[in-house]
XYZ file of C-alpha atoms in Angstrom:
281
model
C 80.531 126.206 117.073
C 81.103 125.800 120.805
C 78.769 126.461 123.133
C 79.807 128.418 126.241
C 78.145 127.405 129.666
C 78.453 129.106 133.120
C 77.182 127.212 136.078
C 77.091 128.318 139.665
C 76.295 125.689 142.849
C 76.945 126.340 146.700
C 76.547 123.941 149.335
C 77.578 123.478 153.523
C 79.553 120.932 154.220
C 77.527 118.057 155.425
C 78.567 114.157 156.651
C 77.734 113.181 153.090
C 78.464 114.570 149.974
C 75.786 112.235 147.985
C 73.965 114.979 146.317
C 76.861 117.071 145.084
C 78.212 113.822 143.472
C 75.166 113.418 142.047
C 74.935 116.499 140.222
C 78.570 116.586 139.155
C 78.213 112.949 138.079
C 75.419 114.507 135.612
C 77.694 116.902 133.909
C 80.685 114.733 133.617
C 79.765 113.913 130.285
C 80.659 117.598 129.540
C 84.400 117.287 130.075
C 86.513 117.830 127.365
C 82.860 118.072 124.903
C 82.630 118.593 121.514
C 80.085 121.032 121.651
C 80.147 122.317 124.908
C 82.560 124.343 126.780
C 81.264 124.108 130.512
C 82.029 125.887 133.491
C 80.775 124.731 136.894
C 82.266 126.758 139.557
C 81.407 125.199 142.910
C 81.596 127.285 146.624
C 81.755 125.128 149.642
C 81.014 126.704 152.657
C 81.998 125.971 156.383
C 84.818 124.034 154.938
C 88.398 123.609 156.545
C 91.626 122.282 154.287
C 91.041 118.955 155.769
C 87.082 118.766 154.388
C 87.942 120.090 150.536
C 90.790 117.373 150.460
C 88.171 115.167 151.628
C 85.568 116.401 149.310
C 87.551 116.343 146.844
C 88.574 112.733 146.833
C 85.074 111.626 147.193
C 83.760 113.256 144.138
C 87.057 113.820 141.956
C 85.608 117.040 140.476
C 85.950 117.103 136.360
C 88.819 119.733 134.605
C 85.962 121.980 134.229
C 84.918 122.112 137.895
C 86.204 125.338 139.472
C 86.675 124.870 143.468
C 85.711 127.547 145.647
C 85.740 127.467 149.564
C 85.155 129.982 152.349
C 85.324 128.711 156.140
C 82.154 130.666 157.226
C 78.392 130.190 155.618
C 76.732 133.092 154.510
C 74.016 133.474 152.058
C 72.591 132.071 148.937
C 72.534 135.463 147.343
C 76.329 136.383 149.109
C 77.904 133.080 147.522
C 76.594 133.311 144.196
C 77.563 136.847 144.170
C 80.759 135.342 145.060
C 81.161 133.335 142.239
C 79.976 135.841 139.885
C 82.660 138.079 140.776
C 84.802 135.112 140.331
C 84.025 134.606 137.183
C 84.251 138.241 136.070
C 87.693 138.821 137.664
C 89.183 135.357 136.449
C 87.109 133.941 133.727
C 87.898 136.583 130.405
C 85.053 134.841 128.611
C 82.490 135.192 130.651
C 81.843 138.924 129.902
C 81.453 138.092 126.542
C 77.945 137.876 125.140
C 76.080 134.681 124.214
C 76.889 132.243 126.983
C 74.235 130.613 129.213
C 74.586 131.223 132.921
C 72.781 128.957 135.466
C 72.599 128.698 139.293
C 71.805 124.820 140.196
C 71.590 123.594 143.469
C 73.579 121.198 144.722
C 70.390 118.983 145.035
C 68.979 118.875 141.275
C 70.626 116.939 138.637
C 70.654 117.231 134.584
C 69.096 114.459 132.815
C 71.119 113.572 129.861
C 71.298 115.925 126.901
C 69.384 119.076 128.862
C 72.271 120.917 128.543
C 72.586 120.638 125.008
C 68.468 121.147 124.556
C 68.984 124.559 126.717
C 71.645 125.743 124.347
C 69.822 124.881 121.476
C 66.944 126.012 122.384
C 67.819 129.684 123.225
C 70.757 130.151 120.503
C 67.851 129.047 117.803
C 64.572 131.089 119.511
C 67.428 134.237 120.440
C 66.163 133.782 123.650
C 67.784 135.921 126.745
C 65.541 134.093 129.475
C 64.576 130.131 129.286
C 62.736 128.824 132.635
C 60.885 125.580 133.255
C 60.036 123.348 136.043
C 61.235 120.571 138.295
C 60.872 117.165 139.365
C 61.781 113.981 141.096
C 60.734 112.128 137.722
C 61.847 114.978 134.998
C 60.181 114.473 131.538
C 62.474 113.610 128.388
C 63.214 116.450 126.556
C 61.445 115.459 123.490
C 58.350 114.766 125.458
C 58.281 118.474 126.239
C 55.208 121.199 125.961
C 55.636 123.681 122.634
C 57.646 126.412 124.362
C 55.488 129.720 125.771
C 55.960 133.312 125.239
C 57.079 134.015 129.270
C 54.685 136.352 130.973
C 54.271 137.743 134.326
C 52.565 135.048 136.156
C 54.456 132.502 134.507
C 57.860 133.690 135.893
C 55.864 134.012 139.461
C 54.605 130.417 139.284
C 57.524 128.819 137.812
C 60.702 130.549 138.362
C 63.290 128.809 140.615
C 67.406 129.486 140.670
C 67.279 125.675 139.275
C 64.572 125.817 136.576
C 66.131 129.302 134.796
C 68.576 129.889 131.866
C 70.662 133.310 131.298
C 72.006 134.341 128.428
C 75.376 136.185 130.034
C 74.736 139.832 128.368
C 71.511 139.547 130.136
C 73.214 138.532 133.176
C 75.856 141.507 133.010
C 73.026 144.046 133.315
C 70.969 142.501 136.194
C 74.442 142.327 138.390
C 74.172 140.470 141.741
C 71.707 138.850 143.907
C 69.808 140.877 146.422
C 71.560 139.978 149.247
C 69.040 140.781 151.806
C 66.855 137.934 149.916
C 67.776 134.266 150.280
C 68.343 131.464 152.553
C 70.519 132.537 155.380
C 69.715 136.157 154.418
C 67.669 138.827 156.485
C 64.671 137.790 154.862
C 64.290 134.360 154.162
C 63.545 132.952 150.186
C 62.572 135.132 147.461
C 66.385 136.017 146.118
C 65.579 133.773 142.834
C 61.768 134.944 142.137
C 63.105 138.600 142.688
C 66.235 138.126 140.005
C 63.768 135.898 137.475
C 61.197 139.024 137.596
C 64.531 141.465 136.952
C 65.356 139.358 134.226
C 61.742 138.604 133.057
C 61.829 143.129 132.888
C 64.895 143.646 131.413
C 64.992 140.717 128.703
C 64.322 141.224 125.263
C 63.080 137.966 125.006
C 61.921 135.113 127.334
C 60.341 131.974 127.189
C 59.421 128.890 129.056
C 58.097 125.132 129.029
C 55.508 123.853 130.787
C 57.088 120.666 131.531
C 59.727 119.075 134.183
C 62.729 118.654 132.598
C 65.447 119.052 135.502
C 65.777 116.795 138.419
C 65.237 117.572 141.994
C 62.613 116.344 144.858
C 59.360 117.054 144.309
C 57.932 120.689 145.645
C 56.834 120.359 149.248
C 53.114 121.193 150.246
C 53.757 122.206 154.089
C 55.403 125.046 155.454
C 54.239 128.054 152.945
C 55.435 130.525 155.545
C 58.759 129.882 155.546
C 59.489 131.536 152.433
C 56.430 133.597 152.202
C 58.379 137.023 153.286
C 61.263 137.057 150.538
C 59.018 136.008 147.704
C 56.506 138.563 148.632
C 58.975 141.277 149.196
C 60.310 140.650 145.503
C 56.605 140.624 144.735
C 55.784 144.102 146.418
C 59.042 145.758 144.584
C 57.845 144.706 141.167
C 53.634 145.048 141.841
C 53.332 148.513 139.895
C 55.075 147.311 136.907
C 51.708 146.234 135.396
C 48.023 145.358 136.504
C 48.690 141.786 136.577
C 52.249 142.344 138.686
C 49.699 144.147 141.405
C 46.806 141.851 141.649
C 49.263 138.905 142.356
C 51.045 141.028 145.238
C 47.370 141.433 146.318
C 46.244 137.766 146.192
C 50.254 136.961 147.662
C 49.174 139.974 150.575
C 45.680 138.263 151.180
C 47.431 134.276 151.881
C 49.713 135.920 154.478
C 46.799 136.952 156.472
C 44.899 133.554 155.744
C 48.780 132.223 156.954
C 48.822 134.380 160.270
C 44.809 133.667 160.909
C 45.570 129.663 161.182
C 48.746 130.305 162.678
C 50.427 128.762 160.284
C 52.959 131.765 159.930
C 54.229 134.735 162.236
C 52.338 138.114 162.501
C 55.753 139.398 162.048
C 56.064 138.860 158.662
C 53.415 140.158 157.605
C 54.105 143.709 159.576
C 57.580 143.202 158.418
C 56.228 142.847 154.703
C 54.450 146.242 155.250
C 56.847 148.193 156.773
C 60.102 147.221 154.641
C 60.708 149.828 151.880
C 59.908 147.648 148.629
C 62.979 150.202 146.718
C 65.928 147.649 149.150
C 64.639 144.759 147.414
């Protein structure tokens, strides 16, 4: 049987086009599979005719790469909700049920034969929600951890847009992106922690490995206030779902004042974190 996959990347035009290549130079493999039927729909932003052609010709995209351009930027959560409705309105197999959806950045990169462990691994375990980490040196598949029921804390710590797997029924309930979440959004970060929680909520099952098994750079250890307010927005909205959903909101509450006391972050948002009404999120 074929396996369907649905992937969704953005990226802003830049000068150089290195890391898009890179990631579509990962998947190439997947063109005209024997197992795999993939997807990759691809919005460029802040492009003109001119830069696609150019784009274009630098990376000649595979058959299954599905080109996407607006001439503005907007949003993380606006383009993938972009090419979601894309898909929906032009794709008629991506409403039906057991395809894996998953929103890469143009930055990370599949090591060879993830795709295939993904698909495997969710179609055998009936799994609705798969997440893992990342890492500049990702770990062989086989050299991965025993896979872990997915709890609270674990989506929290380890959810990213890169690290987590959809199956696309799942996906059809949760909808969009919050677009008032995201890079380039009202408040900054937090659009990916707030739809892994949604699907952590709604799934009937999820699961994860504790192990680095896509590529990108290595998590930064500066600058924890410039995505504090998103994440713990999307942490406020979900922190009476259970004990353990409020202490972290607590403990996430109690770093942005240690954040704002060594001036390592803006008052603001942590009065903006108080006064936003959790129920827009």
């Amino acid at each position: 049987m074929i396996e369907r996959f649905y992937l969704f990347t953005t990226c802003i035009k830049s000068d150089s086009s290195k890391e898009l290549r890179r990631l579509v130079d990962s998947l190439r493999k997947y063109d005209n599979h024997d197992e795999i039927s993939l997807v990759h729909i691809i919005l460029l932003q802040n492009v003109s005719s001119d830069d696609i052609e150019k784009i274009q010709k630098d990376i000649s995209f595979p058959s299954f790469s599905k080109i996407l351009n607006v001439s503005n930027i907007v949003s993380l959560s606006k383009a993938r909700n972009i090419m979601l409705k894309y898909a929906r309105e032009n794709i008629p197999e991506f409403i039906l049920p057991g395809s894996v959806i998953g929103f890469p950045d143009d930055d990370c990169w599949f090591p060879d034969g993830l795709i295939e462990n993904i698909s495997e691994t969710m179609f055998n375990e009936e799994l609705e929600f798969l997440f893992f980490k990342y890492g500049s040196s990702p770990e062989d598949f086989s050299d991965r951890g025993s896979l872990i029921a997915a709890r609270y804390k674990s989506v929290v710590l380890n959810v990213c847009s890169i690290t987590m797997f959809l199956k696309s029924e799942l996906v059809n309930q949760l909808g969009g992106f919050n677009e008032l979440l995201g890079v380039g959004a009202r408040y900054n970060g937090g659009e990916d922690l707030n739809y892994g929680l949604k699907a952590f909520l709604v799934s009937k099952s999820s699961a994860w490995f504790d192990s680095k098994l896509i590529g990108h750079a290595d998590k930064p250890s500066g600058n924890k206030g410039r995505y504090y307010l998103g994440s713990a927005l999307s942490l406020k909205k979900f922190s009476l779902t259970s004990p353990a959903a409020f202490v972290i909101y607590i403990r996430k509450l109690i770093i942005g004042v240690l954040l704002v006391g060594t001036l390592k972050m803006q008052f603001k948002k942590l009065y903006l974190l108080m006064r936003v009404d959790s129920s827009d999120v």
